[in-house]
Each structure stands twice: as C-alpha cells, then as structure tokens.
Amino acid sequence: MKISYLPLRELNARFHHKDQQSFASVYESGRYIGGPYVEQFERQFAVYCGVDKVVSTGNGLDALTLILLAEKELGNLSENAKILLPAHTYIATFLSIIHAGMQPVPVDVSDILLTVDDLKSQIDKVDAIITVDLYGKLVSDEVYAFAAAQQKPVYCDSAQSHGAINSDGKRSGSLARASAFSFYPTKNLGALGDGGAITTDDHVLAAMARKLANYGRDNRFQNSVKGINSRLDPLQAAFLSNRLTLLDQDNLQRSKVAQYYFDHFTNDHVVTTNVNFLKHNSWHVFPVFVTDRDHFQDYMMENGIETNVHYPLPPHQQEAFKELNDLSFPQTENLHLTEVSIPCHPLLSPSDIKKVVQVVNNY
C-alpha cells in the first residue's frame, strides 16, 4: 500500500455531504459573485484569526499584491518602495512585490525563517518587510518587535500557516499589519479551486484593498482608482466555511505526526529542523534535508512513500528574475537543494507513521 503525500480526494471526502448541500444552495440562489456565502466566510475567518477585517480574493498571490497596492494608494508605501523579504520562499512572494510596482530586497536566512539577525544588515535600506511563515511555522515575535522598533511596517505571507498560534495565543493572520492567505487545495485550509484572503485590523487598508480587488469601483459605474478583478467565488467560500470547522482538529493531528517524527527519527543522513520548530507551527509541510535528494526520493517511492519538494529552485535563481541571478544566498540555496517534504497530514494512520519512520531510519 502506498502512503500518499497528501490524499486530497480522501481529505475532501469528509465534507462530501456538506459540500453537496452547499453546491445546491449556491446553485439555487442565482447569486454567483459575492453574496451571503462570501460574507459569511469572511466573518468566520475574521473571528477565527482574531482580526477585525477579512477581504477575500481570487488567490493568495492577489491577496499579497493587493495589500501592497492598497498601501501605495493610501500613501503608506511609494512607487518603487523597497520591500525586504527572505530569499527562502516561494516565487509568489517575490511576484507580489513586482506586481505592486515595488522592488524586492531579498536577504538570506540564517536558519529557515527570517530572524532579527537576518534583518539587521538591510533594515535601514528598505521601506517595509514581508515575513513568510514557510512550512506552516510562524516567524518569531521578536522579528515583529524589532521591525516596530525600527518603524518599518510588516506584512506577512501566511499562505502556509493557517491556524498556527504564537506564544501569546494569537493566530496566524493577526501578527502583521496585514497578512495574505492562499486557499489553494493543498493548504491546511484548502478550497476546491483557487481562493485567497487578506486579514487586518486596519479598516482603511481593508476598504482600499476591497475596492482595488473590484476594479477600483466606488459604485457600479464609477472608479476612483485603477484596480483589478480578484474575488472569492461564493461556492469556494461555502466549501471553506465547511472546512474551517475541522481546521484546528486537523492541525492538532498534524502536530502529533510531527512530534512522533521528531521523537523517532534517528538517521543522521536525514536532517530535521531543530526541536523549536515544533512550536507555533501548523505543519503544512514537514521538511527533512538530505544531501542526495533524488536518491532519497527514489528510495522513499520504492518503499511506497510519496514525497514532495518545497522548493527545487529559489526565486533569485529563476529565469524570471534574471536581474537577481547574480546574487548569492548560500543558506537559502542549500535549503532549496536539499529539502524533501514527507507525508504529514491528518489521515495518516499509526501504522503509516511508523512505516515512514522505519523507512527513513533505514535509509
């Protein structure tokens, strides 16, 4: 029997009956853009994250881009503003800055996520910071405190950290000036298609982001700013409301799997993160690091275990960012060269988890 990296069909089958009801209700409503299902999910997700405002969007990239565009319209960030971000991230973080007409200023990470030490060399040269909760792990509170002391606004790419909680009991989405979520189907809170959201306590920023996401409209026929079209489909909103009810339970199960791996992996050829990575983490991804990734992945598949990679090539080495290709970020490049994601999802059985451990330890 193969152990799937992420069995989406089985995960979604748990919501089959509710989803069928949601589909019928949306279909019969005749309201296929906006409407009560979108408004309901925005309210639910705002309460869940502990924020005042949620602005739903078409996807996570749009959510992060719209935050920056809104800040530019409000005069809080300028055209060509310099935005510090970790070199170790998915390319969407970089693209959001470019699409907002701003400049990415990547910095290497000393571990996996941004730390205060990573910020210090560039903090005086930038206008704002984007943190990234990669793999589901929250960036430390110290980073937010340091940025506040330097009077630099912080925005968070929370696309992988749905439901993660910090040491003060605050959830992902409530730690930065504004945060961006993706509801891509593989996320801990995933739709059955694309979707995204902005979370913030700033009502003015939220209102501007909502306007920009709807063509920059003030009303049906008047547009005061140059906007885009990015809206969460009501059917996806209904599906997300169904899944939000199980998010904490699923995250708890993911954390139990991660703890078991930490407690039982004994192979020096397969490196895990340090034990502090267990804290404040929703475990979207359980990463391990191996010298010969292709060989390890082939070995795992031969033993019936699917794996994934997050991500093979860092943004600054992508052809799309030729202007950054000459930059060197050794830690980031090593992480992208050696990372392998192993199964860590709520449907893993005890025997599945034990098999993963056995196979990894025998590598």
XYZ file of C-alpha atoms in Angstrom, residues 25 27 39 42-43 46 60 86 136 152 171 175 206 209 244 254 274 301 323-324 335 341:
22
model
C -27.796 26.103 -2.199
C -26.830 26.943 -7.482
C -19.760 37.425 3.550
C -15.180 36.463 5.721
C -16.887 36.897 9.098
C -12.027 37.083 10.832
C -3.098 34.126 -2.384
C 13.511 36.214 2.805
C 3.486 26.462 8.495
C 9.015 49.544 9.471
C -3.230 33.250 15.427
C 0.521 39.355 13.819
C -9.143 46.706 4.157
C -7.912 46.516 -0.780
C -12.901 25.755 8.750
C -0.544 17.159 12.000
C 15.532 21.839 15.442
C 8.998 5.818 -3.520
C 18.157 40.703 -12.588
C 18.710 38.737 -9.360
C 17.822 24.575 1.712
C 8.726 17.094 2.259
